[in-house]
Coordinates of N, CA and C and ligand atoms in Angstrom, one line a residue:
M1 N 1.0 -1.3 0.0 CA 0.0 -0.1 -0.1 C 0.8 1.3 -0.1
S2 N 0.6 2.2 -0.9 CA 1.3 3.4 -0.8 C 0.4 4.7 -0.4
M3 N 1.0 5.5 0.3 CA 0.3 6.9 0.8 C 0.7 8.0 0.0
R4 N -0.1 8.9 -0.2 CA 0.1 10.4 -0.6 C -0.4 11.4 0.4
I5 N 0.2 12.6 0.5 CA -0.3 13.5 1.3 C -0.3 14.8 0.5
G6 N -1.4 15.6 0.5 CA -1.5 16.9 -0.4 C -1.9 18.0 0.8
L7 N -1.5 19.1 0.3 CA -1.6 20.4 1.1 C -2.4 21.4 0.3
G8 N -3.7 22.0 0.8 CA -4.2 23.1 0.0 C -4.4 24.2 0.8
F9 N -4.3 25.5 0.2 CA -4.6 26.7 0.6 C -5.4 27.5 -0.1
D10 N -6.3 28.5 0.6 CA -7.0 29.4 -0.2 C -7.2 30.7 0.7
S11 N -7.6 31.8 0.0 CA -8.1 33.1 0.7 C -9.0 33.7 -0.2
H12 N -10.0 34.3 0.6 CA -11.0 35.2 -0.1 C -11.3 36.5 0.8
A13 N -11.5 37.6 0.1 CA -11.9 38.7 0.9 C -13.4 38.7 1.2
F14 N -13.9 39.3 2.2 CA -15.3 39.5 2.6 C -15.7 40.5 1.9
K15 N -17.1 40.2 1.3 CA -17.7 41.2 0.5 C -19.1 41.4 0.7
T16 N -20.0 42.6 1.1 CA -21.3 42.5 1.2 C -22.1 42.3 -0.2
G17 N -23.3 41.6 0.2 CA -24.2 41.5 -0.9 C -23.9 40.0 -1.6
V18 N -23.2 39.4 -1.1 CA -23.0 37.9 -1.6 C -23.1 36.9 -0.5
P19 N -23.8 35.8 -1.0 CA -24.0 34.7 0.1 C -22.6 34.1 0.7
L20 N -22.6 33.8 2.0 CA -21.5 33.1 2.6 C -21.7 31.6 2.3
V21 N -20.6 31.0 1.8 CA -20.7 29.5 1.6 C -19.4 28.9 2.1
I22 N -19.4 28.0 3.1 CA -18.1 27.5 3.7 C -18.4 26.0 3.6
G23 N -17.6 25.3 2.9 CA -17.7 23.8 2.9 C -18.9 23.2 2.3
G24 N -19.6 24.0 1.5 CA -20.8 23.7 0.9 C -22.1 23.9 1.8
V25 N -21.8 24.6 2.7 CA -23.0 25.0 3.7 C -23.2 26.6 3.5
K26 N -24.4 26.8 3.4 CA -24.7 28.3 3.5 C -25.0 28.8 4.7
I27 N -24.3 29.9 5.1 CA -24.1 30.5 6.3 C -24.9 31.8 6.4
E28 N -25.6 32.0 7.4 CA -26.3 33.5 7.6 C -25.3 34.4 8.1
H29 N -24.8 35.4 7.3 CA -23.8 36.3 7.7 C -24.1 37.6 6.8
P30 N -23.7 38.6 7.4 CA -24.0 40.0 6.7 C -23.0 40.0 5.3
E31 N -21.9 39.4 5.5 CA -21.0 39.2 4.3 C -20.7 38.0 3.7
G32 N -20.5 37.8 2.4 CA -20.0 36.5 1.7 C -18.6 36.8 1.4
L33 N -18.2 35.8 0.6 CA -16.7 35.9 0.0 C -16.8 36.1 -1.4
A34 N -16.0 37.1 -1.7 CA -15.8 37.5 -3.2 C -14.9 36.5 -3.9
G35 N -15.4 36.3 -5.0 CA -14.6 35.3 -5.7 C -15.2 35.1 -7.2
H36 N -14.6 34.6 -8.1 CA -15.0 34.1 -9.4 C -16.3 33.4 -9.3
S37 N -16.0 32.2 -8.4 CA -17.1 31.3 -8.2 C -17.9 31.7 -7.0
D38 N -18.4 30.5 -6.2 CA -19.3 31.0 -5.1 C -18.3 31.4 -3.9
G39 N -17.0 31.4 -4.2 CA -16.0 31.9 -3.1 C -15.7 30.9 -1.9
D40 N -16.1 29.7 -2.0 CA -16.1 28.6 -1.0 C -14.7 28.1 -0.8
L41 N -13.9 28.8 0.1 CA -12.6 28.8 0.2 C -12.1 27.5 0.8
L42 N -13.0 26.9 1.6 CA -12.8 25.6 2.1 C -12.8 24.5 1.2
L43 N -13.9 24.5 0.2 CA -14.0 23.5 -0.9 C -12.7 23.7 -1.9
H44 N -12.2 24.9 -2.0 CA -11.2 25.2 -2.9 C -9.9 24.6 -2.4
A45 N -9.8 24.8 -1.1 CA -8.5 24.4 -0.4 C -8.4 22.8 -0.4
I46 N -9.8 22.1 -0.2 CA -9.7 20.6 -0.2 C -9.5 20.2 -1.8
T47 N -10.0 21.0 -2.7 CA -9.8 20.4 -4.0 C -8.3 20.6 -4.2
D48 N -7.5 21.6 -3.9 CA -6.2 21.7 -4.1 C -5.3 20.5 -3.3
A49 N -5.8 20.3 -2.2 CA -5.0 19.3 -1.4 C -5.0 18.0 -2.0
L50 N -6.3 17.6 -2.7 CA -6.6 16.3 -3.4 C -5.9 16.3 -4.5
L51 N -5.8 17.4 -5.4 CA -5.1 17.2 -6.6 C -3.6 17.4 -6.4
G52 N -3.2 18.0 -5.4 CA -1.8 18.0 -5.1 C -1.3 16.8 -4.6
A53 N -1.9 16.0 -3.9 CA -1.8 14.7 -3.5 C -1.4 13.6 -4.5
V54 N -2.3 13.8 -5.8 CA -1.8 12.9 -6.7 C -1.2 13.6 -7.9
S55 N -0.4 14.7 -7.6 CA 0.3 15.6 -8.6 C -0.6 15.8 -9.7
A56 N -1.7 16.3 -9.7 CA -2.6 16.5 -10.8 C -2.9 18.1 -11.0
G57 N -1.9 18.8 -10.6 CA -1.9 20.4 -10.8 C -2.8 20.9 -9.6
D58 N -3.5 21.9 -10.1 CA -4.3 22.7 -9.0 C -5.7 23.1 -9.7
I59 N -6.4 23.7 -8.7 CA -7.9 24.2 -9.0 C -8.0 25.0 -10.4
G60 N -6.7 26.0 -10.5 CA -6.6 26.7 -11.7 C -6.3 26.0 -13.1
T61 N -5.7 24.8 -13.0 CA -5.4 24.1 -14.1 C -6.7 23.6 -14.7
F62 N -7.7 23.3 -13.8 CA -8.9 22.7 -14.5 C -10.0 23.8 -14.8
F63 N -9.9 24.9 -13.8 CA -11.1 25.8 -13.8 C -10.3 27.2 -13.8
P64 N -9.7 27.6 -14.9 CA -9.1 28.9 -14.9 C -10.2 30.1 -14.5
P65 N -9.8 31.0 -13.7 CA -10.7 32.0 -13.3 C -11.1 33.1 -14.5
T66 N -10.2 32.8 -15.5 CA -10.3 33.7 -16.6 C -11.6 33.2 -17.5
D67 N -11.9 32.1 -17.1 CA -13.0 31.4 -18.1 C -14.5 31.8 -17.5
P68 N -15.3 32.5 -18.4 CA -16.4 32.8 -17.8 C -17.4 31.9 -17.5
K69 N -17.2 30.6 -18.0 CA -17.9 29.4 -17.7 C -18.1 29.2 -16.2
W70 N -17.1 29.6 -15.5 CA -17.0 29.1 -14.0 C -17.5 30.4 -13.1
K71 N -18.0 31.5 -13.7 CA -18.6 32.6 -12.8 C -19.7 32.0 -12.0
D72 N -19.6 32.4 -10.7 CA -20.7 31.9 -9.8 C -20.8 30.5 -9.7
A73 N -19.8 29.7 -9.9 CA -19.9 28.3 -10.1 C -20.1 27.6 -8.7
D74 N -20.9 26.5 -8.6 CA -20.9 25.8 -7.3 C -19.5 25.1 -7.1
S75 N -18.9 25.4 -6.0 CA -17.7 24.6 -5.8 C -17.7 23.3 -5.7
T76 N -18.8 22.6 -5.5 CA -18.8 21.0 -5.5 C -18.4 20.5 -6.6
L77 N -18.6 21.3 -7.7 CA -18.1 20.9 -9.1 C -16.8 20.6 -9.2
F78 N -15.9 21.6 -8.5 CA -14.5 21.5 -8.6 C -14.0 20.3 -7.7
L79 N -14.7 20.2 -6.6 CA -14.3 18.9 -5.7 C -14.6 17.6 -6.4
D80 N -15.7 17.7 -7.1 CA -16.0 16.5 -7.9 C -14.8 16.1 -8.8
T81 N -14.4 16.8 -9.3 CA -13.3 16.8 -10.6 C -12.0 16.3 -9.8
A82 N -11.6 16.7 -8.5 CA -10.6 16.5 -7.9 C -10.8 14.9 -7.3
L83 N -11.9 14.6 -7.1 CA -12.3 13.3 -6.4 C -12.0 12.3 -7.7
E84 N -12.5 12.7 -8.9 CA -12.3 11.9 -10.0 C -10.8 11.6 -10.2
E85 N -10.1 12.7 -10.2 CA -8.5 12.5 -10.4 C -8.0 11.6 -9.2
V86 N -8.3 11.6 -8.0 CA -7.8 10.8 -7.0 C -8.2 9.3 -7.4
A87 N -9.3 9.1 -7.8 CA -9.8 7.7 -8.2 C -9.0 7.3 -9.3
L88 N -8.9 8.0 -10.5 CA -8.2 7.7 -11.7 C -6.5 7.3 -11.3
A89 N -6.1 8.0 -10.3 CA -4.7 7.7 -10.0 C -4.6 6.5 -9.1
G90 N -5.8 5.9 -8.6 CA -5.8 4.7 -7.9 C -5.6 4.8 -6.2
Y91 N -6.1 6.0 -5.9 CA -6.1 6.3 -4.4 C -7.6 6.5 -4.0
K92 N -7.7 6.5 -2.7 CA -8.9 7.0 -2.0 C -8.4 7.7 -0.7
I93 N -9.3 8.7 -0.2 CA -8.9 9.5 1.0 C -9.1 8.7 2.3
V94 N -8.1 9.0 3.0 CA -8.0 8.4 4.4 C -8.7 9.5 5.4
N95 N -8.2 10.5 5.3 CA -8.8 11.9 6.1 C -8.5 13.1 5.7
V96 N -9.1 14.1 6.2 CA -8.8 15.6 5.6 C -8.9 16.2 7.1
D97 N -7.8 17.3 7.3 CA -7.8 18.1 8.2 C -7.9 19.5 7.9
C98 N -8.7 20.5 8.2 CA -8.8 21.8 7.7 C -8.8 22.8 8.8
V99 N -8.3 23.9 8.5 CA -8.3 25.2 9.4 C -8.8 26.3 8.7
L100 N -9.8 26.9 9.3 CA -10.1 28.2 8.9 C -9.8 29.2 9.6
I101 N -9.3 30.2 9.3 CA -8.8 31.5 10.0 C -9.5 32.6 9.6
M102 N -10.3 33.2 10.4 CA -11.2 34.5 10.2 C -11.6 35.0 11.5
H103 N -11.9 36.2 11.5 CA -12.4 36.9 12.7 C -13.9 36.4 13.0
R104 N -14.6 36.4 11.8 CA -16.1 36.1 12.0 C -16.6 35.6 10.5
P105 N -17.6 34.8 10.5 CA -18.2 34.1 11.8 C -17.4 33.4 12.5
K106 N -17.9 32.9 13.8 CA -17.0 31.9 14.6 C -17.3 30.6 14.0
I107 N -16.2 29.9 13.8 CA -16.4 28.5 13.0 C -16.8 27.4 14.1
V108 N -16.3 27.4 15.3 CA -16.8 26.4 16.3 C -18.2 26.0 16.3
P109 N -19.2 27.1 16.2 CA -20.7 26.6 16.4 C -21.2 26.0 15.0
L110 N -20.3 26.3 13.9 CA -20.6 25.9 12.6 C -20.0 24.6 12.2
A111 N -19.1 24.0 12.8 CA -18.2 23.1 12.6 C -18.7 21.7 12.3
G112 N -19.8 21.4 13.2 CA -20.7 20.1 13.1 C -21.3 20.0 11.7
D113 N -22.0 21.0 11.2 CA -22.6 21.2 10.1 C -21.8 21.0 8.8
I114 N -20.5 21.7 8.9 CA -19.7 21.8 7.9 C -19.0 20.3 7.8
R115 N -18.8 19.7 8.9 CA -18.1 18.5 9.0 C -19.0 17.2 8.3
E116 N -20.3 17.4 8.7 CA -21.4 16.6 7.9 C -21.5 16.7 6.5
R117 N -21.4 17.9 5.9 CA -21.5 18.2 4.6 C -20.4 17.6 3.9
L118 N -19.2 18.0 4.4 CA -18.0 17.5 3.8 C -17.7 16.0 3.8
A119 N -18.2 15.3 4.8 CA -18.3 13.7 4.9 C -19.2 13.4 3.9
D120 N -20.1 14.2 3.5 CA -21.2 13.5 2.5 C -20.6 13.7 1.0
L121 N -19.9 15.0 0.8 CA -19.3 15.3 -0.4 C -18.2 14.5 -0.6
L122 N -17.4 13.9 0.4 CA -15.9 13.3 0.1 C -16.3 11.8 0.4
H123 N -17.4 11.4 0.6 CA -17.8 9.8 0.8 C -17.0 9.3 1.8
L124 N -16.9 10.1 3.1 CA -16.0 9.6 4.2 C -16.8 9.4 5.4
D125 N -16.4 8.8 6.4 CA -17.0 8.7 7.6 C -16.7 10.2 8.3
I126 N -17.6 10.7 9.0 CA -17.4 11.9 9.6 C -16.2 12.0 10.6
K127 N -15.8 10.8 11.2 CA -14.8 10.7 12.1 C -13.2 11.1 11.3
C128 N -13.5 11.0 10.1 CA -12.2 11.3 9.1 C -12.3 12.6 8.5
V129 N -13.1 13.6 9.1 CA -13.2 15.0 8.5 C -13.2 15.8 9.8
S130 N -12.1 16.7 9.8 CA -11.7 17.6 10.9 C -11.9 18.9 10.5
V131 N -12.7 19.9 11.1 CA -12.7 21.3 10.5 C -12.6 22.0 12.0
K132 N -11.4 23.0 11.9 CA -11.0 23.7 13.0 C -11.1 25.2 13.0
G133 N -11.3 26.0 13.7 CA -11.4 27.3 13.4 C -10.4 28.2 14.4
K134 N -9.9 29.1 13.8 CA -8.8 30.0 14.4 C -9.0 31.5 14.1
T135 N -8.9 32.3 15.2 CA -9.0 33.7 14.9 C -7.6 34.2 14.5
P136 N -7.4 35.1 13.6 CA -6.0 35.6 13.1 C -5.4 36.5 14.1
E137 N -5.0 36.0 15.4 CA -4.3 36.9 16.4 C -3.0 37.5 15.8
G138 N -3.0 38.7 15.9 CA -1.6 39.2 15.4 C -1.5 39.4 14.0
L139 N -2.3 38.9 13.4 CA -2.1 39.0 11.7 C -3.0 40.1 11.2
P140 N -2.4 40.8 10.2 CA -3.2 41.9 9.5 C -4.1 41.5 8.5
Q141 N -5.2 40.6 8.8 CA -6.0 39.9 7.7 C -7.5 40.3 8.1
D142 N -7.8 41.4 8.6 CA -9.3 41.8 8.6 C -10.0 41.8 7.4
G143 N -11.1 41.2 7.3 CA -11.9 41.3 6.2 C -11.2 40.3 5.1
T144 N -10.5 39.3 5.6 CA -10.0 38.2 4.8 C -10.3 36.7 5.4
A145 N -10.7 36.0 4.9 CA -10.8 34.4 5.3 C -9.7 33.8 4.7
V146 N -9.0 32.9 5.5 CA -7.8 31.9 5.0 C -8.3 30.5 5.4
C147 N -7.9 29.6 4.6 CA -8.1 28.3 4.8 C -6.9 27.4 4.5
H148 N -6.5 26.5 5.4 CA -5.6 25.5 5.1 C -5.9 24.1 5.0
V149 N -5.6 23.3 4.3 CA -6.2 21.7 4.3 C -5.1 20.8 4.2
V150 N -5.1 19.7 4.9 CA -4.1 18.6 4.4 C -5.0 17.3 4.3
A151 N -4.7 16.5 3.3 CA -5.5 15.3 3.0 C -4.3 14.2 2.7
L152 N -4.9 13.1 3.5 CA -4.0 12.0 3.3 C -4.7 10.9 2.5
L153 N -4.0 10.2 1.5 CA -4.6 9.3 0.5 C -3.9 8.0 0.7
E154 N -4.7 6.8 0.4 CA -3.9 5.5 0.5 C -4.3 4.9 -0.8
S155 N -3.4 4.0 -1.4 CA -3.7 3.4 -2.7 C -4.7 2.3 -2.5
I156 N -5.6 2.1 -3.6 CA -6.5 1.0 -3.6 C -5.9 0.0 -4.0
E157 N -5.8 -1.1 -3.2 CA -5.2 -2.4 -3.5 C -6.1 -3.5 -4.1
L158 N -6.5 -3.4 -5.3 CA -7.5 -4.2 -5.8 C -7.4 -5.8 -5.7
P159 N -6.0 -6.3 -5.9 CA -5.9 -7.8 -5.6 C -6.2 -8.1 -4.2
N160 N -5.8 -7.4 -3.3 CA -6.1 -7.9 -1.9 C -7.5 -7.6 -1.6
E161 N -8.2 -6.7 -2.2 CA -9.7 -6.4 -2.0 C -10.5 -7.7 -2.5
H162 N -9.9 -8.1 -3.7 CA -10.6 -9.2 -4.2 C -10.5 -10.5 -3.4
K163 N -9.3 -10.6 -2.8 CA -9.1 -11.8 -1.9 C -9.7 -11.8 -0.8
Q164 N -10.0 -10.7 -0.2 CA -11.0 -10.4 0.9 C -12.4 -10.8 0.6
L165 N -12.8 -10.4 -0.7 CA -14.2 -10.7 -1.1 C -14.3 -12.0 -1.2
A166 N -13.2 -12.8 -1.9 CA -13.3 -14.4 -2.0 C -13.4 -15.1 -0.7
I167 N -12.7 -14.6 0.2 CA -12.8 -15.2 1.7 C -14.2 -15.0 2.2
A168 N -14.6 -13.7 2.1 CA -16.1 -13.6 2.6 C -17.0 -14.3 2.0
A169 N -16.9 -14.5 0.7 CA -17.8 -15.5 0.0 C -17.5 -16.9 -0.1
D170 N -16.5 -17.3 0.6 CA -16.2 -18.7 0.8 C -16.0 -19.4 -0.6
I171 N -15.1 -18.5 -1.5 CA -14.9 -19.1 -2.9 C -13.6 -19.8 -2.7
P172 N -13.4 -21.2 -3.1 CA -12.4 -22.2 -3.1 C -11.1 -21.4 -3.9
D173 N -9.9 -21.6 -3.4 CA -8.7 -21.2 -4.1 C -8.6 -21.8 -5.5
E174 N -7.6 -21.4 -6.3 CA -7.6 -21.8 -7.6 C -7.3 -23.3 -7.9
S175 N -6.3 -23.9 -7.0 CA -6.0 -25.3 -6.9 C -7.4 -26.2 -6.7
E176 N -8.2 -25.7 -5.8 CA -9.4 -26.5 -5.5 C -10.4 -26.5 -6.7
I177 N -10.3 -25.3 -7.3 CA -11.2 -25.1 -8.5 C -10.6 -26.0 -9.8
D178 N -9.3 -26.1 -10.0 CA -8.8 -26.9 -11.0 C -9.2 -28.4 -10.7
G179 N -9.1 -29.0 -9.4 CA -9.2 -30.3 -9.1 C -10.9 -30.5 -9.4
V180 N -11.7 -29.6 -9.2 CA -13.1 -29.8 -9.3 C -13.3 -29.9 -10.9
V181 N -12.6 -28.9 -11.7 CA -12.8 -29.1 -13.2 C -12.4 -30.3 -13.8
S182 N -11.2 -30.9 -13.4 CA -10.5 -32.0 -13.9 C -11.3 -33.3 -13.5
S183 N -12.1 -33.1 -12.3 CA -12.7 -34.5 -12.0 C -14.2 -34.3 -12.9
L184 N -14.6 -33.2 -13.2 CA -15.9 -33.2 -13.9 C -15.7 -33.6 -15.4
V185 N -14.4 -33.2 -15.8 CA -14.0 -33.6 -17.3 C -13.8 -35.1 -17.4
S186 N -13.1 -35.5 -16.4 CA -12.9 -37.1 -16.4 C -14.2 -37.9 -16.2
D187 N -15.0 -37.5 -15.5 CA -16.4 -38.1 -15.4 C -17.2 -37.8 -16.8
A188 N -17.0 -37.0 -17.4 CA -17.8 -36.7 -18.5 C -17.3 -37.9 -19.6
H189 N -16.0 -38.2 -19.5 CA -15.4 -38.9 -20.5 C -15.6 -40.5 -20.1
D190 N -16.0 -40.8 -18.8 CA -15.9 -42.0 -18.4 C -17.7 -42.6 -18.5
T191 N -17.7 -43.2 -19.7 CA -19.1 -43.6 -20.1 C -19.6 -44.7 -19.2
S192 N -18.5 -45.6 -18.6 CA -18.7 -46.7 -18.0 C -19.7 -46.2 -16.5
A193 N -19.5 -45.1 -16.2 CA -20.1 -44.5 -15.1 C -21.7 -44.5 -15.3
L194 N -22.0 -44.4 -16.5 CA -23.5 -44.4 -17.0 C -24.1 -45.7 -17.0
G195 N -23.3 -46.8 -16.9 CA -23.8 -48.0 -17.1 C -24.4 -48.4 -18.3
R196 N -23.7 -47.7 -19.5 CA -24.3 -47.9 -21.0 C -23.0 -48.7 -21.5
K197 N -23.4 -49.5 -22.7 CA -22.5 -50.3 -23.6 C -22.0 -49.4 -24.7
L198 N -20.8 -49.4 -25.2 CA -20.4 -48.6 -26.2 C -21.1 -48.8 -27.5
P199 N -21.6 -47.7 -28.2 CA -22.1 -48.2 -29.5 C -21.4 -49.1 -30.5
T200 N -22.1 -50.0 -31.2 CA -21.6 -50.9 -32.0 C -21.1 -50.4 -33.5
F201 N -21.8 -49.1 -33.5 CA -21.2 -48.5 -35.0 C -20.3 -47.3 -34.6
D202 N -19.6 -47.2 -35.7 CA -18.6 -46.2 -35.7 C -19.2 -44.8 -35.7
T203 N -19.1 -44.0 -34.7 CA -19.7 -42.7 -34.4 C -19.2 -41.8 -35.5
D204 N -18.2 -42.0 -36.1 CA -17.5 -41.1 -37.1 C -18.4 -41.2 -38.5
D205 N -19.2 -42.1 -38.6 CA -20.1 -42.4 -39.8 C -21.2 -41.5 -39.6
L206 N -21.6 -41.2 -38.6 CA -22.9 -40.3 -38.4 C -22.7 -39.0 -39.2
T207 N -23.7 -38.3 -39.8 CA -23.5 -37.2 -40.5 C -24.5 -36.2 -39.9
Ligands
LIG301 ZN1 -10.9 30.2 -3.9

């Protein structure tokens, strides 16, 4: 089994008049995050962490902000592409750990809903999704939200998983199958077992 790790980062400025979406969850707040898409910095950072873990570039590689197609786009679309890249590379997510850094809104009361939504989007158990909130003490980042994400992946070991499935289904191993097949074949050719006499005519004459 091989493992990969990916790091994602994103930041967006707060802006009045746009909805606030963090981790796919719409949050009641006087300001949202400015951005070409819906400004969901958490999903953007997770997307970058996943793409980075399989060396598939970054969110801008797939969704350039210069392309008007992605204006106001739902960021779950970006995440789905990253999940596809992870699967194509033969990996699955083990866990993600996320840090959101902003003065407001406070993340702790929202973390449960965000973790639940992320677990759903990432097809993970909620225990494998961590969301932490920090206030930017001593940092000149009023009016900006920042996010860091680390994602751990492990390779999908198909041969082993097949073995596990065979054990679970009580499927005999290859040598047992060979034994059963050869005994069936020899039985089929042993006409004496049927109690019949061999035909008196040459079967090759039959047309
Ligand atoms: Zn972003």
